[in-house]
PDB file of C-alpha atoms and ligand atoms in Angstrom:
ATOM      1  CA  MET A  26      29.238  -3.443  21.659  1.00  0.00           C
ATOM      2  CA  GLN A  27      27.632  -6.532  20.154  1.00  0.00           C
ATOM      3  CA  ALA A  28      27.798  -6.666  16.353  1.00  0.00           C
ATOM      4  CA  PRO A  29      24.438  -6.277  14.629  1.00  0.00           C
ATOM      5  CA  LEU A  30      22.832  -9.391  13.197  1.00  0.00           C
ATOM      6  CA  LYS A  31      23.419 -10.069   9.541  1.00  0.00           C
ATOM      7  CA  ILE A  32      20.480  -8.922   7.420  1.00  0.00           C
ATOM      8  CA  LYS A  33      18.814 -11.879   5.708  1.00  0.00           C
ATOM      9  CA  VAL A  34      15.465 -10.435   4.663  1.00  0.00           C
ATOM     10  CA  VAL A  35      14.393  -7.120   3.148  1.00  0.00           C
ATOM     11  CA  THR A  36      10.719  -6.178   3.403  1.00  0.00           C
ATOM     12  CA  PHE A  37       9.284  -3.354   1.331  1.00  0.00           C
ATOM     13  CA  ASP A  38       6.377  -1.033   1.660  1.00  0.00           C
ATOM     14  CA  LEU A  39       5.002  -0.593  -1.888  1.00  0.00           C
ATOM     15  CA  ASP A  40       3.210   2.708  -2.576  1.00  0.00           C
ATOM     16  CA  ASN A  41       5.703   5.585  -2.752  1.00  0.00           C
ATOM     17  CA  THR A  42       8.514   3.168  -1.909  1.00  0.00           C
ATOM     18  CA  LEU A  43       8.798   1.100  -5.113  1.00  0.00           C
ATOM     19  CA  TRP A  44       6.659   3.423  -7.240  1.00  0.00           C
ATOM     20  CA  ASP A  45       4.857   6.744  -7.168  1.00  0.00           C
ATOM     21  CA  VAL A  46       1.263   5.809  -6.370  1.00  0.00           C
ATOM     22  CA  GLU A  47      -0.488   9.065  -7.344  1.00  0.00           C
ATOM     23  CA  PRO A  48      -0.671   8.548 -11.148  1.00  0.00           C
ATOM     24  CA  ALA A  49      -2.124   5.039 -10.746  1.00  0.00           C
ATOM     25  CA  LEU A  50      -4.668   6.239  -8.168  1.00  0.00           C
ATOM     26  CA  LEU A  51      -5.794   9.110 -10.398  1.00  0.00           C
ATOM     27  CA  ARG A  52      -6.206   6.787 -13.387  1.00  0.00           C
ATOM     28  CA  ALA A  53      -8.088   4.308 -11.212  1.00  0.00           C
ATOM     29  CA  GLU A  54     -10.499   6.950  -9.843  1.00  0.00           C
ATOM     30  CA  ASP A  55     -11.078   8.178 -13.404  1.00  0.00           C
ATOM     31  CA  ALA A  56     -11.810   4.693 -14.720  1.00  0.00           C
ATOM     32  CA  GLN A  57     -14.252   4.035 -11.870  1.00  0.00           C
ATOM     33  CA  ARG A  58     -16.023   7.353 -12.452  1.00  0.00           C
ATOM     34  CA  GLN A  59     -16.246   6.706 -16.180  1.00  0.00           C
ATOM     35  CA  TRP A  60     -17.731   3.263 -15.582  1.00  0.00           C
ATOM     36  CA  LEU A  61     -20.441   4.759 -13.355  1.00  0.00           C
ATOM     37  CA  LEU A  62     -21.193   7.582 -15.806  1.00  0.00           C
ATOM     38  CA  ASN A  63     -21.616   5.045 -18.609  1.00  0.00           C
ATOM     39  CA  ASN A  64     -23.376   2.256 -16.743  1.00  0.00           C
ATOM     40  CA  ARG A  65     -25.122   3.854 -13.759  1.00  0.00           C
ATOM     41  CA  PRO A  66     -26.123   7.314 -14.943  1.00  0.00           C
ATOM     42  CA  GLY A  67     -27.186   9.646 -12.146  1.00  0.00           C
ATOM     43  CA  THR A  68     -24.838   8.083  -9.560  1.00  0.00           C
ATOM     44  CA  MET A  69     -21.961  10.562  -9.737  1.00  0.00           C
ATOM     45  CA  GLU A  70     -23.263  13.555 -11.650  1.00  0.00           C
ATOM     46  CA  ASN A  71     -24.766  15.346  -8.668  1.00  0.00           C
ATOM     47  CA  TYR A  72     -21.705  15.283  -6.451  1.00  0.00           C
ATOM     48  CA  GLU A  73     -19.166  18.066  -6.300  1.00  0.00           C
ATOM     49  CA  HIS A  74     -15.833  17.082  -4.784  1.00  0.00           C
ATOM     50  CA  ASP A  75     -16.797  18.175  -1.250  1.00  0.00           C
ATOM     51  CA  ALA A  76     -20.180  16.464  -1.302  1.00  0.00           C
ATOM     52  CA  LEU A  77     -18.584  13.194  -2.430  1.00  0.00           C
ATOM     53  CA  TRP A  78     -16.034  13.509   0.350  1.00  0.00           C
ATOM     54  CA  GLU A  79     -18.838  13.948   2.913  1.00  0.00           C
ATOM     55  CA  PHE A  80     -20.596  10.872   1.513  1.00  0.00           C
ATOM     56  CA  LYS A  81     -17.356   8.869   1.798  1.00  0.00           C
ATOM     57  CA  LYS A  82     -16.850   9.983   5.387  1.00  0.00           C
ATOM     58  CA  SER A  83     -20.369   8.922   6.297  1.00  0.00           C
ATOM     59  CA  VAL A  84     -19.695   5.433   4.866  1.00  0.00           C
ATOM     60  CA  TRP A  85     -16.444   5.209   6.879  1.00  0.00           C
ATOM     61  CA  ARG A  86     -18.249   6.286  10.054  1.00  0.00           C
ATOM     62  CA  ARG A  87     -21.012   3.739   9.636  1.00  0.00           C
ATOM     63  CA  HIS A  88     -18.628   0.849   8.831  1.00  0.00           C
ATOM     64  CA  PRO A  89     -15.736   1.159  11.293  1.00  0.00           C
ATOM     65  CA  HIS A  90     -15.074  -2.593  11.012  1.00  0.00           C
ATOM     66  CA  LEU A  91     -13.967  -1.975   7.402  1.00  0.00           C
ATOM     67  CA  THR A  92     -11.226   0.515   8.365  1.00  0.00           C
ATOM     68  CA  HIS A  93      -8.454  -1.911   7.417  1.00  0.00           C
ATOM     69  CA  GLN A  94     -10.397  -3.453   4.522  1.00  0.00           C
ATOM     70  CA  ILE A  95      -9.967  -0.743   1.939  1.00  0.00           C
ATOM     71  CA  SER A  96     -11.273  -2.784  -0.980  1.00  0.00           C
ATOM     72  CA  LYS A  97     -14.473  -3.760   0.857  1.00  0.00           C
ATOM     73  CA  LEU A  98     -14.869  -0.169   2.014  1.00  0.00           C
ATOM     74  CA  ARG A  99     -14.658   1.128  -1.553  1.00  0.00           C
ATOM     75  CA  ILE A 100     -17.179  -1.484  -2.734  1.00  0.00           C
ATOM     76  CA  GLN A 101     -19.528  -0.403   0.080  1.00  0.00           C
ATOM     77  CA  LEU A 102     -19.154   3.239  -0.985  1.00  0.00           C
ATOM     78  CA  LEU A 103     -19.910   2.369  -4.614  1.00  0.00           C
ATOM     79  CA  PHE A 104     -22.927   0.327  -3.501  1.00  0.00           C
ATOM     80  CA  GLU A 105     -24.356   3.108  -1.343  1.00  0.00           C
ATOM     81  CA  LEU A 106     -23.796   5.765  -4.013  1.00  0.00           C
ATOM     82  CA  GLN A 107     -25.945   3.768  -6.409  1.00  0.00           C
ATOM     83  CA  LEU A 108     -28.625   3.087  -3.790  1.00  0.00           C
ATOM     84  CA  ALA A 109     -28.763   6.828  -3.066  1.00  0.00           C
ATOM     85  CA  ALA A 110     -29.236   7.434  -6.792  1.00  0.00           C
ATOM     86  CA  GLY A 111     -32.270   5.132  -6.783  1.00  0.00           C
ATOM     87  CA  TYR A 112     -30.840   1.893  -8.175  1.00  0.00           C
ATOM     88  CA  ALA A 113     -32.211  -1.384  -6.858  1.00  0.00           C
ATOM     89  CA  GLU A 114     -30.111  -3.298  -4.368  1.00  0.00           C
ATOM     90  CA  ASP A 115     -29.048  -6.121  -6.692  1.00  0.00           C
ATOM     91  CA  GLN A 116     -28.196  -3.670  -9.470  1.00  0.00           C
ATOM     92  CA  ALA A 117     -26.209  -1.533  -7.024  1.00  0.00           C
ATOM     93  CA  ARG A 118     -24.407  -4.610  -5.675  1.00  0.00           C
ATOM     94  CA  GLN A 119     -23.480  -5.757  -9.170  1.00  0.00           C
ATOM     95  CA  GLY A 120     -22.486  -2.229 -10.231  1.00  0.00           C
ATOM     96  CA  ALA A 121     -20.255  -1.835  -7.177  1.00  0.00           C
ATOM     97  CA  GLU A 122     -18.339  -5.010  -8.051  1.00  0.00           C
ATOM     98  CA  ALA A 123     -17.982  -3.987 -11.701  1.00  0.00           C
ATOM     99  CA  ALA A 124     -16.854  -0.413 -10.956  1.00  0.00           C
ATOM    100  CA  PHE A 125     -14.377  -1.745  -8.392  1.00  0.00           C
ATOM    101  CA  THR A 126     -12.954  -4.162 -10.955  1.00  0.00           C
ATOM    102  CA  VAL A 127     -12.127  -1.337 -13.379  1.00  0.00           C
ATOM    103  CA  PHE A 128     -10.708   0.691 -10.475  1.00  0.00           C
ATOM    104  CA  LEU A 129      -8.443  -2.159  -9.388  1.00  0.00           C
ATOM    105  CA  GLU A 130      -7.178  -2.842 -12.871  1.00  0.00           C
ATOM    106  CA  GLN A 131      -5.781   0.694 -13.099  1.00  0.00           C
ATOM    107  CA  ARG A 132      -4.698   0.674  -9.446  1.00  0.00           C
ATOM    108  CA  HIS A 133      -2.477  -2.309 -10.268  1.00  0.00           C
ATOM    109  CA  ALA A 134      -1.012  -0.630 -13.348  1.00  0.00           C
ATOM    110  CA  VAL A 135       1.764   1.054 -11.375  1.00  0.00           C
ATOM    111  CA  VAL A 136       5.012   2.209 -12.936  1.00  0.00           C
ATOM    112  CA  LEU A 137       8.000   1.135 -10.877  1.00  0.00           C
ATOM    113  CA  TYR A 138      10.698   3.719 -10.181  1.00  0.00           C
ATOM    114  CA  GLU A 139      13.203   3.547 -13.014  1.00  0.00           C
ATOM    115  CA  GLU A 140      15.949   1.971 -10.927  1.00  0.00           C
ATOM    116  CA  ALA A 141      13.660  -0.427  -9.025  1.00  0.00           C
ATOM    117  CA  LEU A 142      13.935  -3.581 -11.146  1.00  0.00           C
ATOM    118  CA  GLY A 143      17.727  -3.493 -11.341  1.00  0.00           C
ATOM    119  CA  VAL A 144      18.028  -2.946  -7.581  1.00  0.00           C
ATOM    120  CA  LEU A 145      15.502  -5.683  -6.727  1.00  0.00           C
ATOM    121  CA  GLU A 146      17.246  -8.148  -9.017  1.00  0.00           C
ATOM    122  CA  CYS A 147      20.546  -7.431  -7.330  1.00  0.00           C
ATOM    123  CA  LEU A 148      19.059  -7.663  -3.799  1.00  0.00           C
ATOM    124  CA  ALA A 149      17.151 -10.868  -4.590  1.00  0.00           C
ATOM    125  CA  ALA A 150      20.492 -12.619  -5.163  1.00  0.00           C
ATOM    126  CA  ASP A 151      21.527 -12.009  -1.539  1.00  0.00           C
ATOM    127  CA  TYR A 152      18.327 -11.577   0.468  1.00  0.00           C
ATOM    128  CA  THR A 153      14.795 -12.902   0.793  1.00  0.00           C
ATOM    129  CA  LEU A 154      12.434 -10.134  -0.338  1.00  0.00           C
ATOM    130  CA  GLY A 155       8.924  -9.487   0.973  1.00  0.00           C
ATOM    131  CA  ALA A 156       6.193  -6.875   0.493  1.00  0.00           C
ATOM    132  CA  LEU A 157       4.067  -5.385   3.308  1.00  0.00           C
ATOM    133  CA  THR A 158       1.402  -2.942   2.179  1.00  0.00           C
ATOM    134  CA  ASN A 159      -1.528  -1.097   3.713  1.00  0.00           C
ATOM    135  CA  GLY A 160      -2.822  -0.416   0.183  1.00  0.00           C
ATOM    136  CA  ASN A 161      -4.486  -2.712  -2.326  1.00  0.00           C
ATOM    137  CA  ALA A 162      -1.507  -2.900  -4.662  1.00  0.00           C
ATOM    138  CA  ASP A 163      -0.321  -6.334  -5.742  1.00  0.00           C
ATOM    139  CA  ILE A 164       3.412  -6.786  -6.223  1.00  0.00           C
ATOM    140  CA  TYR A 165       2.694  -9.993  -8.161  1.00  0.00           C
ATOM    141  CA  LYS A 166       0.918  -7.949 -10.838  1.00  0.00           C
ATOM    142  CA  THR A 167       4.068  -5.905 -11.520  1.00  0.00           C
ATOM    143  CA  ASP A 168       7.324  -6.647 -13.350  1.00  0.00           C
ATOM    144  CA  ALA A 169       8.977  -7.079  -9.947  1.00  0.00           C
ATOM    145  CA  ALA A 170       6.896 -10.178  -9.150  1.00  0.00           C
ATOM    146  CA  GLU A 171       9.700 -12.679  -9.723  1.00  0.00           C
ATOM    147  CA  TYR A 172      11.927 -11.134  -7.047  1.00  0.00           C
ATOM    148  CA  PHE A 173       9.438 -11.449  -4.170  1.00  0.00           C
ATOM    149  CA  ASP A 174       9.209 -14.460  -1.875  1.00  0.00           C
ATOM    150  CA  PHE A 175       6.127 -13.254   0.007  1.00  0.00           C
ATOM    151  CA  ALA A 176       3.635 -10.402   0.200  1.00  0.00           C
ATOM    152  CA  PHE A 177       1.102  -9.434   2.859  1.00  0.00           C
ATOM    153  CA  LEU A 178      -1.755  -6.954   2.521  1.00  0.00           C
ATOM    154  CA  ALA A 179      -3.353  -5.212   5.490  1.00  0.00           C
ATOM    155  CA  GLU A 180      -6.737  -6.412   4.287  1.00  0.00           C
ATOM    156  CA  GLU A 181      -5.628 -10.052   4.510  1.00  0.00           C
ATOM    157  CA  ILE A 182      -4.010  -9.616   7.908  1.00  0.00           C
ATOM    158  CA  GLY A 183      -6.933  -7.569   9.254  1.00  0.00           C
ATOM    159  CA  VAL A 184      -4.971  -4.598  10.537  1.00  0.00           C
ATOM    160  CA  SER A 185      -2.688  -1.985   8.946  1.00  0.00           C
ATOM    161  CA  LYS A 186       0.884  -0.954   9.746  1.00  0.00           C
ATOM    162  CA  PRO A 187       2.112   0.372  12.184  1.00  0.00           C
ATOM    163  CA  ALA A 188       0.328  -2.410  14.111  1.00  0.00           C
ATOM    164  CA  PRO A 189       2.788  -5.287  14.625  1.00  0.00           C
ATOM    165  CA  ASP A 190       0.635  -7.940  12.920  1.00  0.00           C
ATOM    166  CA  MET A 191       1.981  -7.590   9.380  1.00  0.00           C
ATOM    167  CA  PHE A 192       5.563  -7.415  10.634  1.00  0.00           C
ATOM    168  CA  HIS A 193       4.960 -10.523  12.736  1.00  0.00           C
ATOM    169  CA  ALA A 194       3.522 -12.285   9.683  1.00  0.00           C
ATOM    170  CA  ALA A 195       6.738 -11.473   7.791  1.00  0.00           C
ATOM    171  CA  LEU A 196       8.904 -12.768  10.657  1.00  0.00           C
ATOM    172  CA  GLU A 197       6.956 -15.981  10.807  1.00  0.00           C
ATOM    173  CA  ARG A 198       7.029 -16.518   7.051  1.00  0.00           C
ATOM    174  CA  ALA A 199      10.745 -15.769   6.764  1.00  0.00           C
ATOM    175  CA  GLY A 200      11.655 -17.704   9.925  1.00  0.00           C
ATOM    176  CA  VAL A 201      14.272 -15.186  11.065  1.00  0.00           C
ATOM    177  CA  LEU A 202      14.905 -12.934  14.069  1.00  0.00           C
ATOM    178  CA  PRO A 203      13.590  -9.335  13.961  1.00  0.00           C
ATOM    179  CA  GLY A 204      17.155  -7.990  13.798  1.00  0.00           C
ATOM    180  CA  GLU A 205      17.748 -10.002  10.619  1.00  0.00           C
ATOM    181  CA  ILE A 206      15.073  -8.079   8.712  1.00  0.00           C
ATOM    182  CA  VAL A 207      15.373  -4.565   7.378  1.00  0.00           C
ATOM    183  CA  HIS A 208      12.098  -2.876   6.432  1.00  0.00           C
ATOM    184  CA  VAL A 209      12.158  -0.171   3.754  1.00  0.00           C
ATOM    185  CA  GLY A 210       9.306   2.331   3.555  1.00  0.00           C
ATOM    186  CA  ASP A 211       8.314   5.942   2.982  1.00  0.00           C
ATOM    187  CA  ASN A 212       5.973   6.443   5.931  1.00  0.00           C
ATOM    188  CA  PRO A 213       7.718   7.475   9.178  1.00  0.00           C
ATOM    189  CA  GLU A 214       4.928   6.143  11.379  1.00  0.00           C
ATOM    190  CA  HIS A 215       3.578   3.107   9.501  1.00  0.00           C
ATOM    191  CA  ASP A 216       6.908   1.834   8.225  1.00  0.00           C
ATOM    192  CA  ILE A 217       9.723   3.153  10.375  1.00  0.00           C
ATOM    193  CA  ALA A 218       8.132   3.336  13.842  1.00  0.00           C
ATOM    194  CA  GLY A 219       6.073   0.193  13.161  1.00  0.00           C
ATOM    195  CA  ALA A 220       9.016  -1.967  12.070  1.00  0.00           C
ATOM    196  CA  ARG A 221      11.292  -0.638  14.809  1.00  0.00           C
ATOM    197  CA  ALA A 222       8.702  -1.481  17.458  1.00  0.00           C
ATOM    198  CA  VAL A 223       9.020  -5.191  16.614  1.00  0.00           C
ATOM    199  CA  GLY A 224      12.834  -4.993  16.571  1.00  0.00           C
ATOM    200  CA  MET A 225      13.474  -4.785  12.832  1.00  0.00           C
ATOM    201  CA  ARG A 226      16.083  -2.567  11.258  1.00  0.00           C
ATOM    202  CA  THR A 227      14.685   0.291   9.167  1.00  0.00           C
ATOM    203  CA  ILE A 228      15.439   2.344   6.069  1.00  0.00           C
ATOM    204  CA  TRP A 229      13.439   5.466   5.278  1.00  0.00           C
ATOM    205  CA  MET A 230      12.782   5.847   1.547  1.00  0.00           C
ATOM    206  CA  ASN A 231      12.410   9.595   1.208  1.00  0.00           C
ATOM    207  CA  ALA A 232      11.957  10.099  -2.549  1.00  0.00           C
ATOM    208  CA  ARG A 233      10.120  13.380  -2.017  1.00  0.00           C
ATOM    209  CA  ALA A 234      12.872  14.958   0.070  1.00  0.00           C
ATOM    210  CA  ALA A 235      10.535  15.478   3.036  1.00  0.00           C
ATOM    211  CA  SER A 236      11.903  16.559   6.384  1.00  0.00           C
ATOM    212  CA  TRP A 237      11.847  13.980   9.163  1.00  0.00           C
ATOM    213  CA  PRO A 238       8.727  14.643  11.271  1.00  0.00           C
ATOM    214  CA  GLY A 239      10.414  14.002  14.615  1.00  0.00           C
ATOM    215  CA  GLY A 240      10.911  11.008  16.839  1.00  0.00           C
ATOM    216  CA  GLU A 241      13.607   8.378  16.492  1.00  0.00           C
ATOM    217  CA  ARG A 242      15.018   8.260  12.974  1.00  0.00           C
ATOM    218  CA  ALA A 243      15.425   5.207  10.780  1.00  0.00           C
ATOM    219  CA  ASP A 244      18.760   3.339  10.775  1.00  0.00           C
ATOM    220  CA  ARG A 245      19.403   4.704   7.277  1.00  0.00           C
ATOM    221  CA  GLU A 246      17.781   7.163   4.886  1.00  0.00           C
ATOM    222  CA  ILE A 247      17.789   7.042   1.094  1.00  0.00           C
ATOM    223  CA  CYS A 248      16.157   9.231  -1.542  1.00  0.00           C
ATOM    224  CA  ASN A 249      16.591   6.797  -4.430  1.00  0.00           C
ATOM    225  CA  LEU A 250      16.418   2.994  -4.495  1.00  0.00           C
ATOM    226  CA  ALA A 251      19.830   2.899  -6.170  1.00  0.00           C
ATOM    227  CA  GLN A 252      21.247   3.761  -2.723  1.00  0.00           C
ATOM    228  CA  LEU A 253      19.572   0.777  -1.088  1.00  0.00           C
ATOM    229  CA  PRO A 254      22.129  -2.071  -1.488  1.00  0.00           C
ATOM    230  CA  GLN A 255      24.854   0.087   0.039  1.00  0.00           C
ATOM    231  CA  ALA A 256      22.522   1.274   2.830  1.00  0.00           C
ATOM    232  CA  ILE A 257      21.673  -2.324   3.740  1.00  0.00           C
ATOM    233  CA  SER A 258      25.283  -3.513   3.801  1.00  0.00           C
ATOM    234  CA  SER A 259      26.305  -0.509   5.884  1.00  0.00           C
ATOM    235  CA  ILE A 260      23.840  -1.569   8.613  1.00  0.00           C
ATOM    236  CA  THR A 261      25.580  -4.912   9.029  1.00  0.00           C
ATOM    237  CA  ASP A 262      29.079  -3.468   8.659  1.00  0.00           C
ATOM    238  CA  GLN A 263      28.681  -0.708  11.203  1.00  0.00           C
TER     239      GLN A 263
HETATM  240 MG1   MG B 317       4.021   3.880   1.266  1.00  0.00          MG
END
C-alpha cells in the first residue's frame, strides 16, 4: 500500500473545536438585547422566546440569499425588529448596526480551551495552520492569532462547510495537495464529511464525548486538543 502523504497543513474549525462557543454566544445575545432595551425601547419587550424564534424564521425565509451570510442575516433581523416596533427606517438601520457591533464584540471574546495555546504553538513550529469557520468568530481577535497563517469565513467565501469551497480556498492558499492537509473539527457533517470529500485527512474533535452519528469515521478522534500532535503524526506514520 502506498504510504500516506506527509501532513504539511492543519486546518481548524473554530467553534467547539478551539473553544466552547456557548458562553460567548450567550454573552453576545445578552449584550445585544441590553443595547436594544436601552436604546430602542419597545423592540424586544413584547417577544417571548417562541415569538422571537418565529420572527427570526420569517426573516430567514424571506432572505434565503443570506443563508451563508450570518452577520448580514442578524443585522437584517435587528433592522426588521425595530421596524416592527415602529422605528423609522434610518433609525432602525443605524440601530441594527449598533446592536450588531455590541453582539460581535462579545462573540469575539471567546475563551480558548486551556490546552489550546500550548498545542497551537507546538504545531505551528511544524505545520502551516489555517482556520475555516461557518461562524462569525475571528481567530485573529484571539490569543491564538500569531499561530495562524490564514483564515476563511463562510460569509467571505459565500457558502458554508460542508460545501467544498472553503476547503478549496485553503488548498489554494496553502499550495499543497489535499492529502497533505488534515482538517480538525467537531461537526461530523460540516468538518469531517466535508473535508474528506475533497480528499483531506480528518480528525474529529469530540470534546463533548458524543457518539459518532454514523457514516464513515474520521481518520482519528480526539476528545482534548492535547491529543492532537500525536494524532497528526500517527496519520503519517501509519
Ligand atoms: Mg464547530
